[in-house]
Amino acid sequence: MKPRNKFEKAVLEQSKYLRPITKTQSKWAFRECIDHLAYRLPKGRTTCMDCGHSWVMNKHREACTCPHCRAKLQVKGTYERKLQQKQYFTILTTCGEFQVLRMFLLIVGMEKGYKAQTSIIEIGQYWWNMQGRKAVVAIQRVLGHYVDTFSYYSPMAIRNDNEAYQHIAYSPIFPKFKVTDILRRNGFKDNFYGIVPTQLIPALLTDSRVETLLKAGSTDHLRYFLGNRRTFEELWQSYKIAVRNGYDITDISLWSDYVDTLRRLGKDIHNPKYLCPTDLKTRQYKEPRKLKICMAYFLYL
Ligand SMILES: [Zn+2]
Ligand SMILES: [Zn+2]
C-alpha cells in the first residue's frame, strides 16, 4: 500500500533507517524464545539439539546440562532426529521521533549431529509519533489457514493493521527497551505490567488518565480499564472520587460491577458513601455475581 498522507510518508521514510537486529538480540531470542532439548535414546545415547553434541546418560532425568555447550536442556525420550521451532518475538526501540515495536519471526532448525540453524525474519513494525498516531510498516499478510500467514518476500510497506500483526505484538519482548523521552515523561518505567505494547503505548501517549494510573502505581486497575474501555469511560469519575476518599479498591473488576449496578439502579455514583463499600470483598458472592451484589447493596444502602 502506498503511503496515504504525510504522516505515513514520514514513517516509511524513517523505517529505512532501522538497524539490523544485533547479536545480543538474536542470542536472547534463541535462548529465551524456544525450547532447548536433549533427545535421549532408550539405551542412553543423548544428543544436545542446540549444538549437536552427543554423550551417554545412563539414567533418564527431566533436565540436564550439555557437557559441550553448557546449555540447560529438557530431556525427551525419542527416536526423532530433527525438529523445527518457530516463535515470534518483539523489540521495543526508537527511530527518529517515533516509538517503534519491531516484530520478528525466529525459525530454528535442529538436527542430530549439527549445530542448530537460526534464521530471523522481520515481519514489520508498529510506529507511533509523539501524539500517539499509529502506522504499520510490514510485509504482506496473506489469508490462509492460519492467522499468521505472510508473503515473506513482499516488500516492507505501509499496511493496514490487522489481527495477524496484533497477534504477534503479544509475543515475548526483548527485555532491554529503547524509549522516547515523551513516553518516559508520561511515566513509562520499562514495564508493561501484562498489557500488550500496542495497547499501552498509544494509550500512554494520548490519555492523561493512563499516565495518572501508571504514576500512582495502580497497574492492576490500568490493565483492567484498558481491557474494558466502556467501563473506563463510564466509571472514571466515580473511580477518581473513590480514590480521593482514600478507598482502597482491592478487586477492580468486582468494584466496577458493583458501581455499574448502582448506576443502573439510578443511584448517585458520584457519592463517596456508595462508592466506598466497606465489605465488598469480604462477602462471599456466588454466581451470578452481578445480581447478588446488586441485591445485597441495594438493601444495604
Ligand atoms: Zn550442546
Ligand atoms: Zn498466540
PDB file of C-alpha atoms and ligand atoms in Angstrom:
ATOM      1  CA  MET A   1       0.000   0.000   0.000  1.00  0.00           C
ATOM      2  CA  LYS A   2       1.265   3.474  -0.870  1.00  0.00           C
ATOM      3  CA  PRO A   3       1.530   5.990   1.980  1.00  0.00           C
ATOM      4  CA  ARG A   4      -1.763   7.873   2.060  1.00  0.00           C
ATOM      5  CA  ASN A   5      -0.608  11.029   3.842  1.00  0.00           C
ATOM      6  CA  LYS A   6       2.373  12.997   5.171  1.00  0.00           C
ATOM      7  CA  PHE A   7       2.490  11.015   8.386  1.00  0.00           C
ATOM      8  CA  GLU A   8       2.691   7.632   6.647  1.00  0.00           C
ATOM      9  CA  LYS A   9       5.260   9.016   4.222  1.00  0.00           C
ATOM     10  CA  ALA A  10       7.418  10.151   7.132  1.00  0.00           C
ATOM     11  CA  VAL A  11       7.118   6.747   8.825  1.00  0.00           C
ATOM     12  CA  LEU A  12       8.020   4.826   5.680  1.00  0.00           C
ATOM     13  CA  GLU A  13      10.973   7.126   5.025  1.00  0.00           C
ATOM     14  CA  GLN A  14      12.221   6.750   8.607  1.00  0.00           C
ATOM     15  CA  SER A  15      11.805   2.961   8.504  1.00  0.00           C
ATOM     16  CA  LYS A  16      14.728   2.756   6.079  1.00  0.00           C
ATOM     17  CA  TYR A  17      16.985   3.773   8.955  1.00  0.00           C
ATOM     18  CA  LEU A  18      16.143   0.821  11.217  1.00  0.00           C
ATOM     19  CA  ARG A  19      19.292  -1.089  12.131  1.00  0.00           C
ATOM     20  CA  PRO A  20      19.699  -4.811  11.633  1.00  0.00           C
ATOM     21  CA  ILE A  21      18.982  -6.883  14.719  1.00  0.00           C
ATOM     22  CA  THR A  22      22.058  -7.176  16.991  1.00  0.00           C
ATOM     23  CA  LYS A  23      23.950 -10.312  18.039  1.00  0.00           C
ATOM     24  CA  THR A  24      22.758  -9.821  21.633  1.00  0.00           C
ATOM     25  CA  GLN A  25      19.139  -9.625  20.499  1.00  0.00           C
ATOM     26  CA  SER A  26      19.273 -12.719  18.321  1.00  0.00           C
ATOM     27  CA  LYS A  27      21.142 -14.637  21.044  1.00  0.00           C
ATOM     28  CA  TRP A  28      18.439 -13.662  23.524  1.00  0.00           C
ATOM     29  CA  ALA A  29      15.720 -14.827  21.110  1.00  0.00           C
ATOM     30  CA  PHE A  30      17.414 -18.200  20.621  1.00  0.00           C
ATOM     31  CA  ARG A  31      17.971 -18.673  24.335  1.00  0.00           C
ATOM     32  CA  GLU A  32      14.613 -17.430  25.680  1.00  0.00           C
ATOM     33  CA  CYS A  33      12.004 -17.938  22.965  1.00  0.00           C
ATOM     34  CA  ILE A  34      12.317 -21.611  22.059  1.00  0.00           C
ATOM     35  CA  ASP A  35      12.732 -24.930  23.852  1.00  0.00           C
ATOM     36  CA  HIS A  36      16.169 -26.397  24.440  1.00  0.00           C
ATOM     37  CA  LEU A  37      16.127 -30.138  24.193  1.00  0.00           C
ATOM     38  CA  ALA A  38      18.219 -33.229  24.693  1.00  0.00           C
ATOM     39  CA  TYR A  39      16.983 -36.189  22.655  1.00  0.00           C
ATOM     40  CA  ARG A  40      17.697 -39.417  24.513  1.00  0.00           C
ATOM     41  CA  LEU A  41      17.555 -42.935  23.060  1.00  0.00           C
ATOM     42  CA  PRO A  42      16.405 -45.824  25.319  1.00  0.00           C
ATOM     43  CA  LYS A  43      19.967 -47.111  25.840  1.00  0.00           C
ATOM     44  CA  GLY A  44      21.185 -43.694  26.995  1.00  0.00           C
ATOM     45  CA  ARG A  45      22.749 -42.071  23.920  1.00  0.00           C
ATOM     46  CA  THR A  46      21.765 -38.430  24.350  1.00  0.00           C
ATOM     47  CA  THR A  47      22.101 -35.541  21.878  1.00  0.00           C
ATOM     48  CA  CYS A  48      22.047 -31.817  22.598  1.00  0.00           C
ATOM     49  CA  MET A  49      19.789 -30.387  19.897  1.00  0.00           C
ATOM     50  CA  ASP A  50      21.368 -26.932  20.384  1.00  0.00           C
ATOM     51  CA  CYS A  51      24.932 -27.863  19.451  1.00  0.00           C
ATOM     52  CA  GLY A  52      24.571 -31.414  18.122  1.00  0.00           C
ATOM     53  CA  HIS A  53      26.994 -32.937  20.641  1.00  0.00           C
ATOM     54  CA  SER A  54      26.101 -36.400  21.930  1.00  0.00           C
ATOM     55  CA  TRP A  55      27.075 -38.403  25.006  1.00  0.00           C
ATOM     56  CA  VAL A  56      25.777 -41.267  27.113  1.00  0.00           C
ATOM     57  CA  MET A  57      23.456 -40.529  30.006  1.00  0.00           C
ATOM     58  CA  ASN A  58      22.632 -43.773  31.768  1.00  0.00           C
ATOM     59  CA  LYS A  59      19.660 -42.706  33.831  1.00  0.00           C
ATOM     60  CA  HIS A  60      16.711 -40.771  32.460  1.00  0.00           C
ATOM     61  CA  ARG A  61      16.345 -37.329  34.011  1.00  0.00           C
ATOM     62  CA  GLU A  62      13.907 -34.479  33.380  1.00  0.00           C
ATOM     63  CA  ALA A  63      16.656 -31.964  32.708  1.00  0.00           C
ATOM     64  CA  CYS A  64      20.395 -31.893  32.104  1.00  0.00           C
ATOM     65  CA  THR A  65      23.241 -29.613  31.056  1.00  0.00           C
ATOM     66  CA  CYS A  66      25.052 -30.233  27.778  1.00  0.00           C
ATOM     67  CA  PRO A  67      28.670 -31.166  28.626  1.00  0.00           C
ATOM     68  CA  HIS A  68      29.811 -29.395  25.442  1.00  0.00           C
ATOM     69  CA  CYS A  69      27.882 -26.095  25.147  1.00  0.00           C
ATOM     70  CA  ARG A  70      26.600 -25.903  28.769  1.00  0.00           C
ATOM     71  CA  ALA A  71      23.018 -25.292  27.641  1.00  0.00           C
ATOM     72  CA  LYS A  72      20.294 -26.272  30.095  1.00  0.00           C
ATOM     73  CA  LEU A  73      18.183 -28.885  28.342  1.00  0.00           C
ATOM     74  CA  GLN A  74      14.879 -30.667  28.816  1.00  0.00           C
ATOM     75  CA  VAL A  75      15.343 -34.377  28.217  1.00  0.00           C
ATOM     76  CA  LYS A  76      12.978 -36.084  25.811  1.00  0.00           C
ATOM     77  CA  GLY A  77      12.971 -39.831  25.156  1.00  0.00           C
ATOM     78  CA  THR A  78      12.569 -40.145  21.399  1.00  0.00           C
ATOM     79  CA  TYR A  79      13.866 -41.731  18.221  1.00  0.00           C
ATOM     80  CA  GLU A  80      13.322 -38.498  16.283  1.00  0.00           C
ATOM     81  CA  ARG A  81      16.370 -36.962  14.641  1.00  0.00           C
ATOM     82  CA  LYS A  82      15.290 -33.412  13.959  1.00  0.00           C
ATOM     83  CA  LEU A  83      12.778 -30.698  14.680  1.00  0.00           C
ATOM     84  CA  GLN A  84      11.885 -27.168  13.708  1.00  0.00           C
ATOM     85  CA  GLN A  85      10.744 -24.484  16.134  1.00  0.00           C
ATOM     86  CA  LYS A  86       9.130 -21.153  15.304  1.00  0.00           C
ATOM     87  CA  GLN A  87       8.457 -18.274  17.638  1.00  0.00           C
ATOM     88  CA  TYR A  88       7.629 -14.616  17.204  1.00  0.00           C
ATOM     89  CA  PHE A  89       9.307 -12.002  19.365  1.00  0.00           C
ATOM     90  CA  THR A  90       9.408  -8.230  19.531  1.00  0.00           C
ATOM     91  CA  ILE A  91      11.890  -5.437  20.211  1.00  0.00           C
ATOM     92  CA  LEU A  92      10.938  -2.025  21.568  1.00  0.00           C
ATOM     93  CA  THR A  93      13.063   0.743  20.107  1.00  0.00           C
ATOM     94  CA  THR A  94      13.020   4.292  18.775  1.00  0.00           C
ATOM     95  CA  CYS A  95      13.728   5.607  15.299  1.00  0.00           C
ATOM     96  CA  GLY A  96      13.777   9.341  14.631  1.00  0.00           C
ATOM     97  CA  GLU A  97      10.970  10.868  16.694  1.00  0.00           C
ATOM     98  CA  PHE A  98       8.990   7.617  16.655  1.00  0.00           C
ATOM     99  CA  GLN A  99       8.407   4.870  19.193  1.00  0.00           C
ATOM    100  CA  VAL A 100       8.727   1.571  17.357  1.00  0.00           C
ATOM    101  CA  LEU A 101       7.735  -2.001  18.166  1.00  0.00           C
ATOM    102  CA  ARG A 102       9.590  -4.354  15.812  1.00  0.00           C
ATOM    103  CA  MET A 103       8.190  -7.837  15.193  1.00  0.00           C
ATOM    104  CA  PHE A 104      10.281 -10.819  14.192  1.00  0.00           C
ATOM    105  CA  LEU A 105       9.862 -14.490  13.426  1.00  0.00           C
ATOM    106  CA  LEU A 106      12.560 -16.809  14.743  1.00  0.00           C
ATOM    107  CA  ILE A 107      12.909 -20.142  12.960  1.00  0.00           C
ATOM    108  CA  VAL A 108      15.291 -22.710  14.381  1.00  0.00           C
ATOM    109  CA  GLY A 109      16.132 -25.979  12.672  1.00  0.00           C
ATOM    110  CA  MET A 110      17.700 -28.657  14.868  1.00  0.00           C
ATOM    111  CA  GLU A 111      19.186 -31.941  13.717  1.00  0.00           C
ATOM    112  CA  LYS A 112      21.313 -34.546  15.475  1.00  0.00           C
ATOM    113  CA  GLY A 113      24.995 -34.062  14.772  1.00  0.00           C
ATOM    114  CA  TYR A 114      24.695 -30.409  13.744  1.00  0.00           C
ATOM    115  CA  LYS A 115      24.632 -27.042  15.419  1.00  0.00           C
ATOM    116  CA  ALA A 116      21.126 -25.532  15.379  1.00  0.00           C
ATOM    117  CA  GLN A 117      20.460 -23.264  12.400  1.00  0.00           C
ATOM    118  CA  THR A 118      18.754 -19.985  13.192  1.00  0.00           C
ATOM    119  CA  SER A 119      17.015 -17.601  10.859  1.00  0.00           C
ATOM    120  CA  ILE A 120      15.193 -14.435  11.789  1.00  0.00           C
ATOM    121  CA  ILE A 121      12.683 -12.712   9.548  1.00  0.00           C
ATOM    122  CA  GLU A 122      11.346  -9.255  10.314  1.00  0.00           C
ATOM    123  CA  ILE A 123       7.558  -9.228   9.920  1.00  0.00           C
ATOM    124  CA  GLY A 124       7.244  -5.483  10.393  1.00  0.00           C
ATOM    125  CA  GLN A 125       6.838  -2.703  12.916  1.00  0.00           C
ATOM    126  CA  TYR A 126       4.281  -0.633  14.748  1.00  0.00           C
ATOM    127  CA  TRP A 127       5.141   3.083  14.693  1.00  0.00           C
ATOM    128  CA  TRP A 128       3.772   5.819  16.961  1.00  0.00           C
ATOM    129  CA  ASN A 129       4.562   9.505  16.778  1.00  0.00           C
ATOM    130  CA  MET A 130       4.644  11.748  19.850  1.00  0.00           C
ATOM    131  CA  GLN A 131       0.873  12.272  19.662  1.00  0.00           C
ATOM    132  CA  GLY A 132       0.258   8.525  19.675  1.00  0.00           C
ATOM    133  CA  ARG A 133      -0.713   8.310  15.997  1.00  0.00           C
ATOM    134  CA  LYS A 134      -0.060   4.814  14.653  1.00  0.00           C
ATOM    135  CA  ALA A 135       1.185   3.316  11.419  1.00  0.00           C
ATOM    136  CA  VAL A 136       2.162  -0.237  10.478  1.00  0.00           C
ATOM    137  CA  VAL A 137       5.077  -0.985   8.183  1.00  0.00           C
ATOM    138  CA  ALA A 138       5.278  -4.690   7.363  1.00  0.00           C
ATOM    139  CA  ILE A 139       5.433  -7.456   4.828  1.00  0.00           C
ATOM    140  CA  GLN A 140       2.153  -8.523   3.273  1.00  0.00           C
ATOM    141  CA  ARG A 141      -0.176 -10.761   5.199  1.00  0.00           C
ATOM    142  CA  VAL A 142      -1.943 -13.371   3.080  1.00  0.00           C
ATOM    143  CA  LEU A 143      -5.187 -15.008   4.025  1.00  0.00           C
ATOM    144  CA  GLY A 144      -4.537 -18.649   4.675  1.00  0.00           C
ATOM    145  CA  HIS A 145      -5.413 -21.427   7.040  1.00  0.00           C
ATOM    146  CA  TYR A 146      -3.580 -19.702   9.894  1.00  0.00           C
ATOM    147  CA  VAL A 147      -3.972 -16.156  11.163  1.00  0.00           C
ATOM    148  CA  ASP A 148      -0.270 -15.540  10.728  1.00  0.00           C
ATOM    149  CA  THR A 149       0.489 -16.334   7.117  1.00  0.00           C
ATOM    150  CA  PHE A 150       2.737 -13.849   5.363  1.00  0.00           C
ATOM    151  CA  SER A 151       4.231 -13.318   1.984  1.00  0.00           C
ATOM    152  CA  TYR A 152       7.836 -13.437   3.179  1.00  0.00           C
ATOM    153  CA  TYR A 153       9.367 -11.854   0.103  1.00  0.00           C
ATOM    154  CA  SER A 154       6.912  -8.974  -0.187  1.00  0.00           C
ATOM    155  CA  PRO A 155       8.389  -5.522   0.488  1.00  0.00           C
ATOM    156  CA  MET A 156       8.169  -3.622   3.763  1.00  0.00           C
ATOM    157  CA  ALA A 157       5.359  -1.168   3.100  1.00  0.00           C
ATOM    158  CA  ILE A 158       2.594   0.703   4.869  1.00  0.00           C
ATOM    159  CA  ARG A 159      -0.104  -1.871   5.722  1.00  0.00           C
ATOM    160  CA  ASN A 160      -3.488  -1.771   7.359  1.00  0.00           C
ATOM    161  CA  ASP A 161      -3.333  -3.058  10.916  1.00  0.00           C
ATOM    162  CA  ASN A 162      -4.927  -6.475  11.342  1.00  0.00           C
ATOM    163  CA  GLU A 163      -5.186  -9.370  13.789  1.00  0.00           C
ATOM    164  CA  ALA A 164      -2.056 -11.046  12.422  1.00  0.00           C
ATOM    165  CA  TYR A 165       0.180  -8.132  13.413  1.00  0.00           C
ATOM    166  CA  GLN A 166      -1.779  -7.658  16.634  1.00  0.00           C
ATOM    167  CA  HIS A 167      -1.263 -11.323  17.473  1.00  0.00           C
ATOM    168  CA  ILE A 168       2.496 -11.031  17.042  1.00  0.00           C
ATOM    169  CA  ALA A 169       2.628  -7.881  19.169  1.00  0.00           C
ATOM    170  CA  TYR A 170       1.744 -10.135  22.159  1.00  0.00           C
ATOM    171  CA  SER A 171       4.916 -12.225  21.756  1.00  0.00           C
ATOM    172  CA  PRO A 172       7.933 -12.273  24.122  1.00  0.00           C
ATOM    173  CA  ILE A 173       9.710  -8.907  24.136  1.00  0.00           C
ATOM    174  CA  PHE A 174      13.464  -8.336  24.276  1.00  0.00           C
ATOM    175  CA  PRO A 175      13.936  -7.030  27.848  1.00  0.00           C
ATOM    176  CA  LYS A 176      16.153  -4.063  27.012  1.00  0.00           C
ATOM    177  CA  PHE A 177      13.925  -1.220  25.767  1.00  0.00           C
ATOM    178  CA  LYS A 178      14.701   1.985  23.914  1.00  0.00           C
ATOM    179  CA  VAL A 179      12.000   4.504  24.761  1.00  0.00           C
ATOM    180  CA  THR A 180      11.216   8.053  23.592  1.00  0.00           C
ATOM    181  CA  ASP A 181      11.512  10.932  26.077  1.00  0.00           C
ATOM    182  CA  ILE A 182       7.812  11.675  25.856  1.00  0.00           C
ATOM    183  CA  LEU A 183       6.882   8.119  26.863  1.00  0.00           C
ATOM    184  CA  ARG A 184       9.315   8.323  29.804  1.00  0.00           C
ATOM    185  CA  ARG A 185       7.880  11.677  30.846  1.00  0.00           C
ATOM    186  CA  ASN A 186       4.409  10.128  30.781  1.00  0.00           C
ATOM    187  CA  GLY A 187       5.519   7.544  33.299  1.00  0.00           C
ATOM    188  CA  PHE A 188       6.732   4.531  31.328  1.00  0.00           C
ATOM    189  CA  LYS A 189       9.147   2.559  33.521  1.00  0.00           C
ATOM    190  CA  ASP A 190      10.382  -0.379  31.407  1.00  0.00           C
ATOM    191  CA  ASN A 191       7.421  -2.493  32.421  1.00  0.00           C
ATOM    192  CA  PHE A 192       4.220  -3.304  30.543  1.00  0.00           C
ATOM    193  CA  TYR A 193       2.512  -4.929  33.557  1.00  0.00           C
ATOM    194  CA  GLY A 194       0.988  -7.593  31.340  1.00  0.00           C
ATOM    195  CA  ILE A 195      -0.562  -5.039  28.978  1.00  0.00           C
ATOM    196  CA  VAL A 196       0.174  -5.545  25.291  1.00  0.00           C
ATOM    197  CA  PRO A 197       2.534  -2.807  23.980  1.00  0.00           C
ATOM    198  CA  THR A 198       0.154  -1.927  21.131  1.00  0.00           C
ATOM    199  CA  GLN A 199      -2.406  -1.010  23.783  1.00  0.00           C
ATOM    200  CA  LEU A 200      -0.262   0.652  26.465  1.00  0.00           C
ATOM    201  CA  ILE A 201       1.947   2.808  24.220  1.00  0.00           C
ATOM    202  CA  PRO A 202      -0.770   4.726  22.318  1.00  0.00           C
ATOM    203  CA  ALA A 203      -2.870   4.980  25.488  1.00  0.00           C
ATOM    204  CA  LEU A 204       0.036   6.500  27.394  1.00  0.00           C
ATOM    205  CA  LEU A 205       0.651   8.994  24.582  1.00  0.00           C
ATOM    206  CA  THR A 206      -2.954  10.109  24.192  1.00  0.00           C
ATOM    207  CA  ASP A 207      -4.752   9.686  27.506  1.00  0.00           C
ATOM    208  CA  SER A 208      -3.703  11.542  30.670  1.00  0.00           C
ATOM    209  CA  ARG A 209      -5.748   9.123  32.817  1.00  0.00           C
ATOM    210  CA  VAL A 210      -3.347   6.352  31.798  1.00  0.00           C
ATOM    211  CA  GLU A 211      -0.416   8.466  32.944  1.00  0.00           C
ATOM    212  CA  THR A 212      -2.212   9.127  36.240  1.00  0.00           C
ATOM    213  CA  LEU A 213      -2.858   5.437  36.914  1.00  0.00           C
ATOM    214  CA  LEU A 214       0.667   4.429  35.928  1.00  0.00           C
ATOM    215  CA  LYS A 215       2.304   7.077  38.104  1.00  0.00           C
ATOM    216  CA  ALA A 216       0.053   6.106  41.035  1.00  0.00           C
ATOM    217  CA  GLY A 217       1.252   2.516  40.624  1.00  0.00           C
ATOM    218  CA  SER A 218      -2.325   1.325  40.063  1.00  0.00           C
ATOM    219  CA  THR A 219      -1.273  -1.038  37.332  1.00  0.00           C
ATOM    220  CA  ASP A 220      -3.942  -3.691  38.021  1.00  0.00           C
ATOM    221  CA  HIS A 221      -6.598  -1.015  37.619  1.00  0.00           C
ATOM    222  CA  LEU A 222      -4.918   0.287  34.469  1.00  0.00           C
ATOM    223  CA  ARG A 223      -4.829  -3.199  32.918  1.00  0.00           C
ATOM    224  CA  TYR A 224      -8.500  -3.673  33.749  1.00  0.00           C
ATOM    225  CA  PHE A 225      -9.579  -0.311  32.346  1.00  0.00           C
ATOM    226  CA  LEU A 226      -7.613  -0.722  29.106  1.00  0.00           C
ATOM    227  CA  GLY A 227      -9.268  -4.096  28.619  1.00  0.00           C
ATOM    228  CA  ASN A 228     -12.714  -2.655  29.441  1.00  0.00           C
ATOM    229  CA  ARG A 229     -12.864   0.655  27.593  1.00  0.00           C
ATOM    230  CA  ARG A 230     -16.542   1.322  28.148  1.00  0.00           C
ATOM    231  CA  THR A 231     -16.164   0.900  31.904  1.00  0.00           C
ATOM    232  CA  PHE A 232     -13.130   3.182  31.759  1.00  0.00           C
ATOM    233  CA  GLU A 233     -15.283   5.935  30.220  1.00  0.00           C
ATOM    234  CA  GLU A 234     -18.354   5.369  32.363  1.00  0.00           C
ATOM    235  CA  LEU A 235     -16.756   4.890  35.764  1.00  0.00           C
ATOM    236  CA  TRP A 236     -13.661   7.092  35.659  1.00  0.00           C
ATOM    237  CA  GLN A 237     -15.282   9.932  37.618  1.00  0.00           C
ATOM    238  CA  SER A 238     -16.524   7.515  40.263  1.00  0.00           C
ATOM    239  CA  TYR A 239     -13.126   5.856  40.406  1.00  0.00           C
ATOM    240  CA  LYS A 240     -11.417   9.205  40.993  1.00  0.00           C
ATOM    241  CA  ILE A 241     -13.852  10.077  43.781  1.00  0.00           C
ATOM    242  CA  ALA A 242     -13.341   6.719  45.500  1.00  0.00           C
ATOM    243  CA  VAL A 243      -9.553   7.029  45.309  1.00  0.00           C
ATOM    244  CA  ARG A 244      -9.623  10.649  46.515  1.00  0.00           C
ATOM    245  CA  ASN A 245     -11.607   9.461  49.531  1.00  0.00           C
ATOM    246  CA  GLY A 246      -8.815   7.068  50.373  1.00  0.00           C
ATOM    247  CA  TYR A 247     -10.761   3.994  49.365  1.00  0.00           C
ATOM    248  CA  ASP A 248      -8.582   1.012  48.547  1.00  0.00           C
ATOM    249  CA  ILE A 249     -10.043  -0.910  45.599  1.00  0.00           C
ATOM    250  CA  THR A 250      -8.628  -4.385  46.007  1.00  0.00           C
ATOM    251  CA  ASP A 251     -10.711  -6.035  43.295  1.00  0.00           C
ATOM    252  CA  ILE A 252     -11.280  -3.560  40.461  1.00  0.00           C
ATOM    253  CA  SER A 253     -13.496  -5.910  38.496  1.00  0.00           C
ATOM    254  CA  LEU A 254     -15.785  -6.553  41.459  1.00  0.00           C
ATOM    255  CA  TRP A 255     -15.885  -2.867  42.350  1.00  0.00           C
ATOM    256  CA  SER A 256     -16.698  -1.880  38.749  1.00  0.00           C
ATOM    257  CA  ASP A 257     -19.529  -4.402  38.525  1.00  0.00           C
ATOM    258  CA  TYR A 258     -20.887  -3.069  41.779  1.00  0.00           C
ATOM    259  CA  VAL A 259     -20.755   0.606  40.757  1.00  0.00           C
ATOM    260  CA  ASP A 260     -22.190  -0.233  37.356  1.00  0.00           C
ATOM    261  CA  THR A 261     -25.100  -1.916  39.091  1.00  0.00           C
ATOM    262  CA  LEU A 262     -25.647   1.137  41.306  1.00  0.00           C
ATOM    263  CA  ARG A 263     -25.664   3.295  38.195  1.00  0.00           C
ATOM    264  CA  ARG A 264     -28.324   1.172  36.567  1.00  0.00           C
ATOM    265  CA  LEU A 265     -30.397   1.337  39.700  1.00  0.00           C
ATOM    266  CA  GLY A 266     -30.301   5.113  39.442  1.00  0.00           C
ATOM    267  CA  LYS A 267     -28.080   5.647  42.486  1.00  0.00           C
ATOM    268  CA  ASP A 268     -25.737   8.639  42.600  1.00  0.00           C
ATOM    269  CA  ILE A 269     -22.417   7.108  41.586  1.00  0.00           C
ATOM    270  CA  HIS A 270     -20.533  10.274  42.499  1.00  0.00           C
ATOM    271  CA  ASN A 271     -21.410   9.900  46.153  1.00  0.00           C
ATOM    272  CA  PRO A 272     -18.483   8.504  48.198  1.00  0.00           C
ATOM    273  CA  LYS A 273     -20.937   6.842  50.548  1.00  0.00           C
ATOM    274  CA  TYR A 274     -21.944   4.485  47.742  1.00  0.00           C
ATOM    275  CA  LEU A 275     -18.541   4.230  46.090  1.00  0.00           C
ATOM    276  CA  CYS A 276     -16.619   3.085  49.140  1.00  0.00           C
ATOM    277  CA  PRO A 277     -18.419  -0.010  50.489  1.00  0.00           C
ATOM    278  CA  THR A 278     -16.592  -1.442  53.475  1.00  0.00           C
ATOM    279  CA  ASP A 279     -17.327  -5.124  52.986  1.00  0.00           C
ATOM    280  CA  LEU A 280     -17.200  -5.536  49.213  1.00  0.00           C
ATOM    281  CA  LYS A 281     -14.515  -8.156  49.217  1.00  0.00           C
ATOM    282  CA  THR A 282     -15.289  -9.908  52.485  1.00  0.00           C
ATOM    283  CA  ARG A 283     -18.703 -11.056  51.315  1.00  0.00           C
ATOM    284  CA  GLN A 284     -18.733 -14.367  49.567  1.00  0.00           C
ATOM    285  CA  TYR A 285     -20.641 -13.955  46.337  1.00  0.00           C
ATOM    286  CA  LYS A 286     -21.673 -16.798  44.154  1.00  0.00           C
ATOM    287  CA  GLU A 287     -22.728 -16.506  40.513  1.00  0.00           C
ATOM    288  CA  PRO A 288     -24.485 -14.659  39.188  1.00  0.00           C
ATOM    289  CA  ARG A 289     -22.228 -12.222  40.927  1.00  0.00           C
ATOM    290  CA  LYS A 290     -23.731  -9.071  39.494  1.00  0.00           C
ATOM    291  CA  LEU A 291     -27.217  -9.844  40.661  1.00  0.00           C
ATOM    292  CA  LYS A 292     -26.094 -10.797  44.164  1.00  0.00           C
ATOM    293  CA  ILE A 293     -24.099  -7.627  44.591  1.00  0.00           C
ATOM    294  CA  CYS A 294     -26.981  -5.636  43.292  1.00  0.00           C
ATOM    295  CA  MET A 295     -29.428  -7.167  45.729  1.00  0.00           C
ATOM    296  CA  ALA A 296     -27.100  -7.105  48.695  1.00  0.00           C
ATOM    297  CA  TYR A 297     -26.145  -3.494  48.285  1.00  0.00           C
ATOM    298  CA  PHE A 298     -29.482  -2.231  47.240  1.00  0.00           C
ATOM    299  CA  LEU A 299     -30.837  -3.465  50.539  1.00  0.00           C
ATOM    300  CA  TYR A 300     -27.754  -2.481  52.464  1.00  0.00           C
ATOM    301  CA  LEU A 301     -27.779   1.135  51.281  1.00  0.00           C
TER     302      LEU A 301
HETATM  303 ZN    ZN B   1      25.178 -28.577  23.496  1.00  0.00          ZN
HETATM  304 ZN    ZN B   2      -0.820 -16.601  20.336  1.00  0.00          ZN
END
